mmCIF file of C-alpha atoms in Angstrom:
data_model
loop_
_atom_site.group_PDB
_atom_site.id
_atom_site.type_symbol
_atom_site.label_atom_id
_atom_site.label_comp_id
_atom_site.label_asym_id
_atom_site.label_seq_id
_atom_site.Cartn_x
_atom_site.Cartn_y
_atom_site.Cartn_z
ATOM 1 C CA UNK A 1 0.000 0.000 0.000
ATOM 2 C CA UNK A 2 1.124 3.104 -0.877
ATOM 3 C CA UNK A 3 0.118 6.644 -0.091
ATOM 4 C CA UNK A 4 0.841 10.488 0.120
ATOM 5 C CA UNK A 5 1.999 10.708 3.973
ATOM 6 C CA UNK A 6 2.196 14.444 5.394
ATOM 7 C CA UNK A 7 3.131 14.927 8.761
ATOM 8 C CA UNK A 8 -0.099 16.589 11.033
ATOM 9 C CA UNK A 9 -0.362 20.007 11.505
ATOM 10 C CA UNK A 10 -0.868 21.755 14.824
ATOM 11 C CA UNK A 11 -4.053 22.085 15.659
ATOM 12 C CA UNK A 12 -6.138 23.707 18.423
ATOM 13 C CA UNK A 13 -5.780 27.151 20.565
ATOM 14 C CA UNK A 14 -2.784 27.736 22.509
ATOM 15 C CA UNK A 15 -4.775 29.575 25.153
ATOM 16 C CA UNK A 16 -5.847 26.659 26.182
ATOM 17 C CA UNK A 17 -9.394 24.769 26.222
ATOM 18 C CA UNK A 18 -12.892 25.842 26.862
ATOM 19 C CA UNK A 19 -15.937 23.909 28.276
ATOM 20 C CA UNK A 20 -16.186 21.065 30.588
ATOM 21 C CA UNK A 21 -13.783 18.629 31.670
ATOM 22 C CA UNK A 22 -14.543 15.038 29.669
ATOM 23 C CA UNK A 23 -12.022 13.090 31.709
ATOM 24 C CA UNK A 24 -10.373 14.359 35.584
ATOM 25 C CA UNK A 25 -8.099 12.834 37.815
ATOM 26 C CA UNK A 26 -7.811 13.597 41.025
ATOM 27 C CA UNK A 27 -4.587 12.104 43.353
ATOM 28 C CA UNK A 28 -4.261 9.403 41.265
ATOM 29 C CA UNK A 29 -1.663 6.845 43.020
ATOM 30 C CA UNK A 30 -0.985 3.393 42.241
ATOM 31 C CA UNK A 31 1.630 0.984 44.395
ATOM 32 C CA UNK A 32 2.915 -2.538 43.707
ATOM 33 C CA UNK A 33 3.079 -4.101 47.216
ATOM 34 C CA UNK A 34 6.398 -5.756 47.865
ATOM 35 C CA UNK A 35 6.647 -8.923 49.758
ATOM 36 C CA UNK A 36 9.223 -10.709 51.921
ATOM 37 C CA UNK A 37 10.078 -12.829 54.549
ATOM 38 C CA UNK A 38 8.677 -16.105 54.664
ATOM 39 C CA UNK A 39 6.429 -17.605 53.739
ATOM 40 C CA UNK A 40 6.276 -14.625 50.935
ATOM 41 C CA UNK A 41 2.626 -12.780 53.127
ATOM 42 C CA UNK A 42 4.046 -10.222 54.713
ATOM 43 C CA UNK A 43 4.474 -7.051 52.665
ATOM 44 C CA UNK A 44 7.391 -5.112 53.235
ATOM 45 C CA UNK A 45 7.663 -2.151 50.774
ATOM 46 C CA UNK A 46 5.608 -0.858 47.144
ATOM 47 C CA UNK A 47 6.803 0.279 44.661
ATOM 48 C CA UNK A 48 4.539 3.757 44.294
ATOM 49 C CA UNK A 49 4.461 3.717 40.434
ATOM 50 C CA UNK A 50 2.165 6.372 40.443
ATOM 51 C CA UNK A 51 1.880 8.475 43.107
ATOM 52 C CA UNK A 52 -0.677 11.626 43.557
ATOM 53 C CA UNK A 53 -1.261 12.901 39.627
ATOM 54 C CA UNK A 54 -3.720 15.144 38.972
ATOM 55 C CA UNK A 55 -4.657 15.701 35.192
ATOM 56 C CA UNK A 56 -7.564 17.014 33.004
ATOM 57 C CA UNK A 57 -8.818 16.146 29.647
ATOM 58 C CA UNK A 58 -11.122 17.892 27.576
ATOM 59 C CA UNK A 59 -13.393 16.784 24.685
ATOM 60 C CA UNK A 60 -11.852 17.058 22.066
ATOM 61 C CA UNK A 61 -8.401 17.945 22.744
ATOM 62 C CA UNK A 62 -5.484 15.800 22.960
ATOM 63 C CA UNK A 63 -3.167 16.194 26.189
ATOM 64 C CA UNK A 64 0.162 14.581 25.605
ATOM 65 C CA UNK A 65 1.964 12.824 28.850
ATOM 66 C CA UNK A 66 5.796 12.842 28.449
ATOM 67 C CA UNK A 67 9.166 11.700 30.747
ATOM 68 C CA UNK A 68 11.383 9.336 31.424
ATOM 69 C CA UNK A 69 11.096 5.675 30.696
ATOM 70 C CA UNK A 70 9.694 4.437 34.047
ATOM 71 C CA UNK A 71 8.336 7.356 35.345
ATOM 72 C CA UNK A 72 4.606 5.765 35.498
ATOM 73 C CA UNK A 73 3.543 7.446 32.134
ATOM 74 C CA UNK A 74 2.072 3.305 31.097
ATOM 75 C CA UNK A 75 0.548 2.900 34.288
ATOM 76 C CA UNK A 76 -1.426 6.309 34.418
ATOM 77 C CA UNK A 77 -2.873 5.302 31.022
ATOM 78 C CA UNK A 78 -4.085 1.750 32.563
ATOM 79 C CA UNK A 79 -5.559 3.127 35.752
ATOM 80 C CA UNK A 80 -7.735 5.775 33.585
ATOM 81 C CA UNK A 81 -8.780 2.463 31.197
ATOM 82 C CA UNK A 82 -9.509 0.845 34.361
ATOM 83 C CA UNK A 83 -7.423 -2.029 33.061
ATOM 84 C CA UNK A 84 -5.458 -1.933 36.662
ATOM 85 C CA UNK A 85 -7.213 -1.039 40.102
ATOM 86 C CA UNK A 86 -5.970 2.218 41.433
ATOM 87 C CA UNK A 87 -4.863 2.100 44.874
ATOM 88 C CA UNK A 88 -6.045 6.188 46.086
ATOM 89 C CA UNK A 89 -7.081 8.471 44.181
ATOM 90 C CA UNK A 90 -10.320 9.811 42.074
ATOM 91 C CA UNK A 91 -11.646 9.239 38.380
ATOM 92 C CA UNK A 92 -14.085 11.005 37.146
ATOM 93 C CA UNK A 93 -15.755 10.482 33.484
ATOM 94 C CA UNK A 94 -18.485 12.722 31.885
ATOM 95 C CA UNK A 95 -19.074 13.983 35.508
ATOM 96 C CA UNK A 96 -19.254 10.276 37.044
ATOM 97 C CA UNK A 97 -16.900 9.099 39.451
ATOM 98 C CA UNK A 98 -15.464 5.885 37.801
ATOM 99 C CA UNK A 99 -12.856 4.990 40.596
ATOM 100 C CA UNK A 100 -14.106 1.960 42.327
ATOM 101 C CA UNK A 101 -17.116 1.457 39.940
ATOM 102 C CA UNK A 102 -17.370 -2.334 39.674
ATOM 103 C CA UNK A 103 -17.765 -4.298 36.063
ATOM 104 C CA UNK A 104 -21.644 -3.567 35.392
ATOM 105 C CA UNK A 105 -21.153 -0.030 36.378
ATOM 106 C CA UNK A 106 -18.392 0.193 33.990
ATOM 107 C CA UNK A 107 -20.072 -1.673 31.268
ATOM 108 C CA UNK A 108 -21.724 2.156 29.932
ATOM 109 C CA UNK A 109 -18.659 3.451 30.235
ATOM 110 C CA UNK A 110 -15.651 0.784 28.674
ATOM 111 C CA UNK A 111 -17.052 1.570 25.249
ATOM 112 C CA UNK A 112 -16.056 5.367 25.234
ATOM 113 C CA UNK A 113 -12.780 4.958 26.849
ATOM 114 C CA UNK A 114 -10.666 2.917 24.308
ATOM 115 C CA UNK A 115 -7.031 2.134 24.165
ATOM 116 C CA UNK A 116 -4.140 1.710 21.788
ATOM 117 C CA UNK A 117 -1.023 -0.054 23.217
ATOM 118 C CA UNK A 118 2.439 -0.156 22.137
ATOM 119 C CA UNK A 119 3.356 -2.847 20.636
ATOM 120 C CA UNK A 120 1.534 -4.056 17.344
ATOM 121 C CA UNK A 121 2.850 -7.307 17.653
ATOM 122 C CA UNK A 122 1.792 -8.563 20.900
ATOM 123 C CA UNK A 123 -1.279 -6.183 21.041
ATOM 124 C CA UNK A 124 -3.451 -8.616 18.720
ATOM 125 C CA UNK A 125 -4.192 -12.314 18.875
ATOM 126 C CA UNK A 126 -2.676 -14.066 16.203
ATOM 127 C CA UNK A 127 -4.897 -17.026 15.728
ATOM 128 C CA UNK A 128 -7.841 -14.291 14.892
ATOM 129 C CA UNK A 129 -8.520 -12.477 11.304
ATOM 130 C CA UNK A 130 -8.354 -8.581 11.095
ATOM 131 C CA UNK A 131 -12.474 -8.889 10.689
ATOM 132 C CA UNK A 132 -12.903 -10.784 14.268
ATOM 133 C CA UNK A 133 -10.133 -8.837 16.579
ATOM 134 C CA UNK A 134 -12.095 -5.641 15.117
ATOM 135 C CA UNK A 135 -15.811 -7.174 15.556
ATOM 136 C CA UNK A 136 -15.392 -8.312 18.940
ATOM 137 C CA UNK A 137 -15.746 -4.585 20.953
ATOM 138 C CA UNK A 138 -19.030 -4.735 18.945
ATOM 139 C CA UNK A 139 -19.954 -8.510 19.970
ATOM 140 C CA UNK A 140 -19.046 -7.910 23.421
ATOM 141 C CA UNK A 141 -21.036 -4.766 23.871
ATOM 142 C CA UNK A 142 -24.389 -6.206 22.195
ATOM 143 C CA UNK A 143 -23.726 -2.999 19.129
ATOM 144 C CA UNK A 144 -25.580 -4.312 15.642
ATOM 145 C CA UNK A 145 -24.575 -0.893 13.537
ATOM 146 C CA UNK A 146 -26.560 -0.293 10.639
ATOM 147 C CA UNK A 147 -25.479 -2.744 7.743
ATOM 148 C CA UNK A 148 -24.170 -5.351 10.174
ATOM 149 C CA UNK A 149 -20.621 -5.690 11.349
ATOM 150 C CA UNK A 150 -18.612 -7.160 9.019
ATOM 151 C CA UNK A 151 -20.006 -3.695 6.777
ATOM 152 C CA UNK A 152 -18.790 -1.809 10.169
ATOM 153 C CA UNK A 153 -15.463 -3.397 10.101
ATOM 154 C CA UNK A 154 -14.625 -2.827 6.362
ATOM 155 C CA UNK A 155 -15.857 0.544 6.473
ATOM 156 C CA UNK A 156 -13.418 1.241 9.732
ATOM 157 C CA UNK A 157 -10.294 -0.407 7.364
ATOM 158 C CA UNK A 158 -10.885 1.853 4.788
ATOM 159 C CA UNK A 159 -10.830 4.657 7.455
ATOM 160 C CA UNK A 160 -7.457 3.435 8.980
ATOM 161 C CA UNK A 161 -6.386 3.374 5.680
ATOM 162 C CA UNK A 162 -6.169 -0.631 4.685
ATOM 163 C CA UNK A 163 -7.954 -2.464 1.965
ATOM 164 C CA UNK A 164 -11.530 -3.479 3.175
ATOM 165 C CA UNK A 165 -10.546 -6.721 1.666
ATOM 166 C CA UNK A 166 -8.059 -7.793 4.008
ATOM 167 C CA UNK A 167 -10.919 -8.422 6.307
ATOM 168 C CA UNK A 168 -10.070 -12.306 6.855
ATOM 169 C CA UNK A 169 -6.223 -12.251 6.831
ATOM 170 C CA UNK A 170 -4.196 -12.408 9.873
ATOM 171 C CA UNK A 171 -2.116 -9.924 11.698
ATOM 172 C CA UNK A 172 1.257 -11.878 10.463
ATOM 173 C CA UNK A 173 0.553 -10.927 7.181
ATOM 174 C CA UNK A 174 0.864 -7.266 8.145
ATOM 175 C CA UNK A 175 3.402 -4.406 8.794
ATOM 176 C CA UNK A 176 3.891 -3.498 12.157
ATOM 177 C CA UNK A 177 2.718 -0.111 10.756
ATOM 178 C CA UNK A 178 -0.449 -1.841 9.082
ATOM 179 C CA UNK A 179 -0.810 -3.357 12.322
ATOM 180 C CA UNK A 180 -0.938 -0.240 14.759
ATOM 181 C CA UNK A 181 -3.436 0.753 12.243
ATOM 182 C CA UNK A 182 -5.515 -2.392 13.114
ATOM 183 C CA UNK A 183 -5.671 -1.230 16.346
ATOM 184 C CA UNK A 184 -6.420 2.027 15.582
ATOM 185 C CA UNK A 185 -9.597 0.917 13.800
ATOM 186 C CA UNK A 186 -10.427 -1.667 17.256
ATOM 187 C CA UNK A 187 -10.204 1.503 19.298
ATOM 188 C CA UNK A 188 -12.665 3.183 16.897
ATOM 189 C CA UNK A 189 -15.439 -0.009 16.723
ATOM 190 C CA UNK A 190 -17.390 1.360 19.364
ATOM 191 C CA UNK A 191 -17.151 5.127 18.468
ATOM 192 C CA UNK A 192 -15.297 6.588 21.704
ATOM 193 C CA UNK A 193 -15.114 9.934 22.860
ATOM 194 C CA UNK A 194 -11.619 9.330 24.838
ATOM 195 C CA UNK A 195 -8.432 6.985 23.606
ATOM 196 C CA UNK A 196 -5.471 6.750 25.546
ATOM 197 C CA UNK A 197 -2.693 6.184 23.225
ATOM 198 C CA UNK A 198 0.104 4.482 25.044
ATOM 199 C CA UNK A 199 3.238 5.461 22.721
ATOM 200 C CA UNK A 200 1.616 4.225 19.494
ATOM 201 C CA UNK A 201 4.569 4.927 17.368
ATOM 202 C CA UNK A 202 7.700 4.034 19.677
ATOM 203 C CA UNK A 203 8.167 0.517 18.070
ATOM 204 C CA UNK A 204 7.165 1.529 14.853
ATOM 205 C CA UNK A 205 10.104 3.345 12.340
ATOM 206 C CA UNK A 206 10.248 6.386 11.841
ATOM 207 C CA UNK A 207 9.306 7.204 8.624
ATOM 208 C CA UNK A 208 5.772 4.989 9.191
ATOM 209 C CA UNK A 209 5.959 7.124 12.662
ATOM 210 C CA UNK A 210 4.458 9.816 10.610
ATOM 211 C CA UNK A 211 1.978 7.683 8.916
ATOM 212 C CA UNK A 212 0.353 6.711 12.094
ATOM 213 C CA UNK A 213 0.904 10.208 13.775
ATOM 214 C CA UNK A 214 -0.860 11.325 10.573
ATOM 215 C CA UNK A 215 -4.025 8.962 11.056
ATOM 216 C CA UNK A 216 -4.597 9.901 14.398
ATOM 217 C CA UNK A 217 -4.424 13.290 13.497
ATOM 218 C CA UNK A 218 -7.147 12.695 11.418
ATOM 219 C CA UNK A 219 -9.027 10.815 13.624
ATOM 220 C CA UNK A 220 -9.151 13.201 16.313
ATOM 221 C CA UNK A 221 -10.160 16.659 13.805
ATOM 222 C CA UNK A 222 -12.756 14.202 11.900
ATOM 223 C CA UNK A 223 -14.873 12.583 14.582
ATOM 224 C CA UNK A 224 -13.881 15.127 17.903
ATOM 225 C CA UNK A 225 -12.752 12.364 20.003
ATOM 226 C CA UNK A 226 -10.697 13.216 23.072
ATOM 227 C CA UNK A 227 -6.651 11.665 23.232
ATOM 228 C CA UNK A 228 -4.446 11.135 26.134
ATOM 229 C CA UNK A 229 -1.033 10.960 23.874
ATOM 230 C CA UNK A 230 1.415 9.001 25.953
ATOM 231 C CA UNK A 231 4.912 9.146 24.992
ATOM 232 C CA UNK A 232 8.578 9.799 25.039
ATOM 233 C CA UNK A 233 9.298 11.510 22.026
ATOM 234 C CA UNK A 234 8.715 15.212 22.560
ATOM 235 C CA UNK A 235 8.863 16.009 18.960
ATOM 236 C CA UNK A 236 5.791 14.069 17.817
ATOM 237 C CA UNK A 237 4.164 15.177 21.483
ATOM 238 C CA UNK A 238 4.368 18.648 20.529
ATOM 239 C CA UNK A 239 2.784 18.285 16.604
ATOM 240 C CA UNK A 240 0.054 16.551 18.119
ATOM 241 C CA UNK A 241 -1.101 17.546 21.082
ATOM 242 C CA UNK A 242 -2.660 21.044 22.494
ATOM 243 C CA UNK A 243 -0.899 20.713 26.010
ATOM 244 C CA UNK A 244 1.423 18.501 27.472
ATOM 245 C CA UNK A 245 1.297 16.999 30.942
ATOM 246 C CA UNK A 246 5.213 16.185 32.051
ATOM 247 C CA UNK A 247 5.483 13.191 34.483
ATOM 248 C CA UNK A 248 8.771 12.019 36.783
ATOM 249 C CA UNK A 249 9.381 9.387 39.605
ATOM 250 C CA UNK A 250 5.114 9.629 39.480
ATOM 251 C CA UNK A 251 4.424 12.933 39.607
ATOM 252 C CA UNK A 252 3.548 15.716 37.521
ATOM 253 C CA UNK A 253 5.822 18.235 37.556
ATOM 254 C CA UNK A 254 4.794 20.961 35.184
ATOM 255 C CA UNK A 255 1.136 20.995 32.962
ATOM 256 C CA UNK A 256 0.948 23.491 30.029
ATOM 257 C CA UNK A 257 -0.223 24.314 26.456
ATOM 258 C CA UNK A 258 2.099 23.157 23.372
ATOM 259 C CA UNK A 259 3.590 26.484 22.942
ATOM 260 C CA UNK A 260 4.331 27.725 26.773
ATOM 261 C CA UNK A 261 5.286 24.193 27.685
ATOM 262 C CA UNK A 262 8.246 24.145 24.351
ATOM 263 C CA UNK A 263 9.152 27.541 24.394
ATOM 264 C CA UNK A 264 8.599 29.236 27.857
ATOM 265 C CA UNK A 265 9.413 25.811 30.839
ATOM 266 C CA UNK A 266 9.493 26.460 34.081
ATOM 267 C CA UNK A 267 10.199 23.247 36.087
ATOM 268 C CA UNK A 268 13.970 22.737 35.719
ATOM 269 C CA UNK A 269 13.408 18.851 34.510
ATOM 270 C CA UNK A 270 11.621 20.303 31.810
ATOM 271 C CA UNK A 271 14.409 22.191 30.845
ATOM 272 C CA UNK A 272 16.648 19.295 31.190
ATOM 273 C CA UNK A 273 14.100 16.863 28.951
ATOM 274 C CA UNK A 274 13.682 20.243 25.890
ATOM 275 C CA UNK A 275 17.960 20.568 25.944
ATOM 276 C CA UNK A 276 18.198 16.582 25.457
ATOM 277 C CA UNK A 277 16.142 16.598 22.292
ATOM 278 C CA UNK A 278 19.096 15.865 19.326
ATOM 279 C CA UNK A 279 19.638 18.433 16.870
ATOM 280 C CA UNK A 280 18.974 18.074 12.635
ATOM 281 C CA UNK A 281 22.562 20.130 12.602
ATOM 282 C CA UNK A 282 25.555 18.858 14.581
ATOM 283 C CA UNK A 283 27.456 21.989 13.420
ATOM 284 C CA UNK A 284 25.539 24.148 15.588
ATOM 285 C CA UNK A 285 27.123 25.956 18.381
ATOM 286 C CA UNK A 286 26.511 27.477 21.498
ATOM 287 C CA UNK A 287 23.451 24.839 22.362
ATOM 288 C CA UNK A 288 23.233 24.227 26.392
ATOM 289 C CA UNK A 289 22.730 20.594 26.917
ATOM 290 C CA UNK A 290 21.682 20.029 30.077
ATOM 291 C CA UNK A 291 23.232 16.752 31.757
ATOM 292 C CA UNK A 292 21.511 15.683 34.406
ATOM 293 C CA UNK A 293 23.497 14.026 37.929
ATOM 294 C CA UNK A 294 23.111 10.162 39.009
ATOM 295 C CA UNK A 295 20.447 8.036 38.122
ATOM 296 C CA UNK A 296 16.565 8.446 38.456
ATOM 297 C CA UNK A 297 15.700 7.241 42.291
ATOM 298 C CA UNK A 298 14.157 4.234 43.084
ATOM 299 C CA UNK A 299 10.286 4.287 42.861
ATOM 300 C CA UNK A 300 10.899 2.094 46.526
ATOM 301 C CA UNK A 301 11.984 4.969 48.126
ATOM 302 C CA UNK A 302 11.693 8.108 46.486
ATOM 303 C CA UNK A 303 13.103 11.180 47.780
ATOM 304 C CA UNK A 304 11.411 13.253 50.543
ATOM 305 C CA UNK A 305 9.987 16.777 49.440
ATOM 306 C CA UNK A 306 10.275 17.358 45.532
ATOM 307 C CA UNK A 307 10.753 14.048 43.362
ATOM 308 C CA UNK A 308 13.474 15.712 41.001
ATOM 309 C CA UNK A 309 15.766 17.644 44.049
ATOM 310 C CA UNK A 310 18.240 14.649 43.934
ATOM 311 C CA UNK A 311 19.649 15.438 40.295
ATOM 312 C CA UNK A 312 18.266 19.255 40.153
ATOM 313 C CA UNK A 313 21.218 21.809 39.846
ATOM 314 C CA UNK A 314 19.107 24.735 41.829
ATOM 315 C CA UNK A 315 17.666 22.228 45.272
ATOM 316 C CA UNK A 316 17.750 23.643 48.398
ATOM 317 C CA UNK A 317 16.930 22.688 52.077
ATOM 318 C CA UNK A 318 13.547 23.888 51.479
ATOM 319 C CA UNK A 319 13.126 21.350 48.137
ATOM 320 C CA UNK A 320 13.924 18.522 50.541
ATOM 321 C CA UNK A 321 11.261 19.293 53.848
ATOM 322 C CA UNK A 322 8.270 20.615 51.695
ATOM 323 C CA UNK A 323 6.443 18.921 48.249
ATOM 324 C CA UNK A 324 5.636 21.919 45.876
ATOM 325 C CA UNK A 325 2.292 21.565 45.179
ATOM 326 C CA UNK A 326 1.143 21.728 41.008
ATOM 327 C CA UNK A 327 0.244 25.671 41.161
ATOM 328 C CA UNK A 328 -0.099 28.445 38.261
ATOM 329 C CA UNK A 329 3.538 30.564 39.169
ATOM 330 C CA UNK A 330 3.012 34.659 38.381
ATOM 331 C CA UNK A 331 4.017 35.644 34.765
ATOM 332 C CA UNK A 332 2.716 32.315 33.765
ATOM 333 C CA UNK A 333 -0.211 31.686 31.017
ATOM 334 C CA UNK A 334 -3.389 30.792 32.141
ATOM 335 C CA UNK A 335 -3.321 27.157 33.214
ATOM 336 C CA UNK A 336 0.426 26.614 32.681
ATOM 337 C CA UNK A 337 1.300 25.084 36.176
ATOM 338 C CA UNK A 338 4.535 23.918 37.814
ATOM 339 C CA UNK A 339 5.777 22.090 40.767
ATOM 340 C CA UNK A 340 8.657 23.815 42.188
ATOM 341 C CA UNK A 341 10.060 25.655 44.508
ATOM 342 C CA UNK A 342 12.731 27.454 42.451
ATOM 343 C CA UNK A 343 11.723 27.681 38.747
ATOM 344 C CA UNK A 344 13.704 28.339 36.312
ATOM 345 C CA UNK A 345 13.398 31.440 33.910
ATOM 346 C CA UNK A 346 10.464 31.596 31.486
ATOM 347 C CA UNK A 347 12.412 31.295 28.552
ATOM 348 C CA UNK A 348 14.448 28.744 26.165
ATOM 349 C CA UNK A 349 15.505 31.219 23.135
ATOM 350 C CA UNK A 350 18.920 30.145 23.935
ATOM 351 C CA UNK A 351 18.341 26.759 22.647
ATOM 352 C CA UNK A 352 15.512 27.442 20.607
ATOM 353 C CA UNK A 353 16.489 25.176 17.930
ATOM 354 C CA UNK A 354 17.305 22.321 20.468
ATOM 355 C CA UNK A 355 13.358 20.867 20.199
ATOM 356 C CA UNK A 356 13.355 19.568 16.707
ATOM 357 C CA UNK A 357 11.607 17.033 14.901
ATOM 358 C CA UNK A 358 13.666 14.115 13.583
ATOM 359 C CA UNK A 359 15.068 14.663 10.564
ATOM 360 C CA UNK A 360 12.340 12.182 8.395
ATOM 361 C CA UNK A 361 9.835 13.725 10.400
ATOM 362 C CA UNK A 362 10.666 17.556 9.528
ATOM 363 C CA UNK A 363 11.139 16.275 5.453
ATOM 364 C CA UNK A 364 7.500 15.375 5.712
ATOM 365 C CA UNK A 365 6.717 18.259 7.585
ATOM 366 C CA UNK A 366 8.378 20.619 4.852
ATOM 367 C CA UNK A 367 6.742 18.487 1.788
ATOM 368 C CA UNK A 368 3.670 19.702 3.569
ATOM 369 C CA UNK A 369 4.261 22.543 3.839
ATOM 370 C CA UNK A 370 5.121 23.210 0.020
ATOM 371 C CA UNK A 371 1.777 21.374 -1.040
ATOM 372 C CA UNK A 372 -0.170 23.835 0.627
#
């Protein structure tokens, strides 16, 4: 299959979104209980994954959640799906509080909260056609769509972008880019109004990166549905989400639209993350890069006060005794908030040019550009 791929444009208000909240989370926390001794019962640590995040999604709008592999980006994704059990904490969906609701409480609500995973490859079951893995939301839920399913399914291929008449092959005769697509069109059987995306292009490569970053582009301006983007990459965070939520040791430590977040960061970690992005030109000069001390601390035992004071280059006494709380500092936009004591200046002209897209990426983006 081939096809003219252009890389998303940015989309939405940078002053930020209107309306009601669709999805909010309140304290979210999540621990692993550790056990020891013998016989194995007795529990004698967690590991606190996630531990307190607050976050807000509105229809409509995609809010990208970015850091550090481990930081409990994965995790906060499940716990909204309800796919894990959170362990404190509040959900609330569409105004309905969605926390400890129990499987027929749910059952109204699993079909507009969908999810994409990672990994193409282990994400469908290989002994099933494309038609069945993509009928069975609808079989599950009791949903007979006008012209039956098998009409549903073909017409939701042809969306995704593959040939309606792959409907009976299997997923091992497909690209892992074909694939993510196939799982793009799952999420979409039951017409959602949320997906959490849980880095849908990190195993993919980059050039078919775009492809998918492209389709879910589409997705979201064609039918209005609501995306939690979760992933690593800042580059393709910042084409294709409105704000950006940024996450470390289980925390959020800073929560801002596209353009404040890239251009004006205040939590020093933020910093850090924007100066590690690789530059297109490895001729250029005079770029900060930002290396951060040690390693990230054990989720175990995570340091007292502020999560990030271990490896910060401005902590003080004061980061160590008292947790900033997630608060709008002066100067800042409207909803740009930051946890921290000692923020850094509003202000990253000095290595503007460090937050780049990857070189295939910014092609695409130019080709674009000149088609217009």
């Amino acid at each position: 299959m081939s096809e003219n791929v252009t890389l998303p444009k940015q989309q939405g208000s940078t002053d930020g979104p209107a309306g009601e909240p669709l999805l909010t989370v309140e304290g979210l926390t999540k621990h692993f209980p550790i056990y020891g001794g013998f016989p194995f019962k007795r529990q004698v640590g967690a590991v606190k994954a996630v531990d307190g995040v607050d976050l807000t999604v509105y229809a409509g709008e995609s809010l990208g959640l970015v850091g550090e592999s481990g930081c409990g980006k994965s995790t906060t994704g499940r716990l909204i799906t309800r796919l894990m059990e959170p362990t404190g904490g509040k959900i609330t969906y569409a105004g309905q509080d969605i926390t400890r609701a129990n499987r027929r409480q749910l059952a109204p609500v699993r079909s507009e909260i969908q999810m994409i995973f990672q990994d193409p490859y282990s994400s469908l079951n290989p002994r099933q056609t494309v038609g069945t893995i993509i009928k069975s939301p609808m079989e599950v839920n009791g949903i007979n769509p006008p012209g039956g399913r098998e009409q549903r399914v073909r017409e939701l291929l042809e969306t995704v972008g593959l040939n309606p008449e792959h409907y009976n092959r299997f997923p091992h005769e497909f690209s892992g880019g074909q694939r993510q697509r196939i799982g793009v069109a799952r999420a979409l059987a039951l017409e959602p109004k949320l997906i959490v995306a849980d880095e849908p292009v990190s195993a993919l490569d980059v050039s078919i990166q775009a492809q998918v970053v492209n389709l879910l582009q589409k997705v979201q301006e064609e039918l209005g549905i609501a995306f939690l983007f979760i992933a690593h990459d800042l580059a393709v965070v910042r084409h294709f989400s409105q704000r950006v939520a940024v996450m470390y040791l289980g925390k959020v430590m800073e929560v801002a639209d596209r353009d404040s977040l890239y251009n004006r960061p205040r939590h020093p970690y933020t910093h850090a993350l924007l100066s590690a992005v690789p530059e297109a030109d490895v001729d250029t000069d005079g770029k900060e890069r930002i290396r951060l001390a040690g390693d990230v601390p054990s989720p175990v035992n995570p340091p007292s006060g502020c999560r990030f004071r271990t490896r910060c280059w401005k902590a003080q006494d004061k980061c160590a005794t008292e947790e900033p709380p997630l608060v709008q500092l002066s100067g800042n936009r409207e909803g740009h908030l930051t946890a921290c004591h000692f923020p850094e200046e509003p202000s990253t002209e000095a290595r503007a040019a460090d937050v780049v897209m990857d070189p295939a990426l910014t092609a695409l983006e130019e080709q674009h550009g000149s088609g217009d």
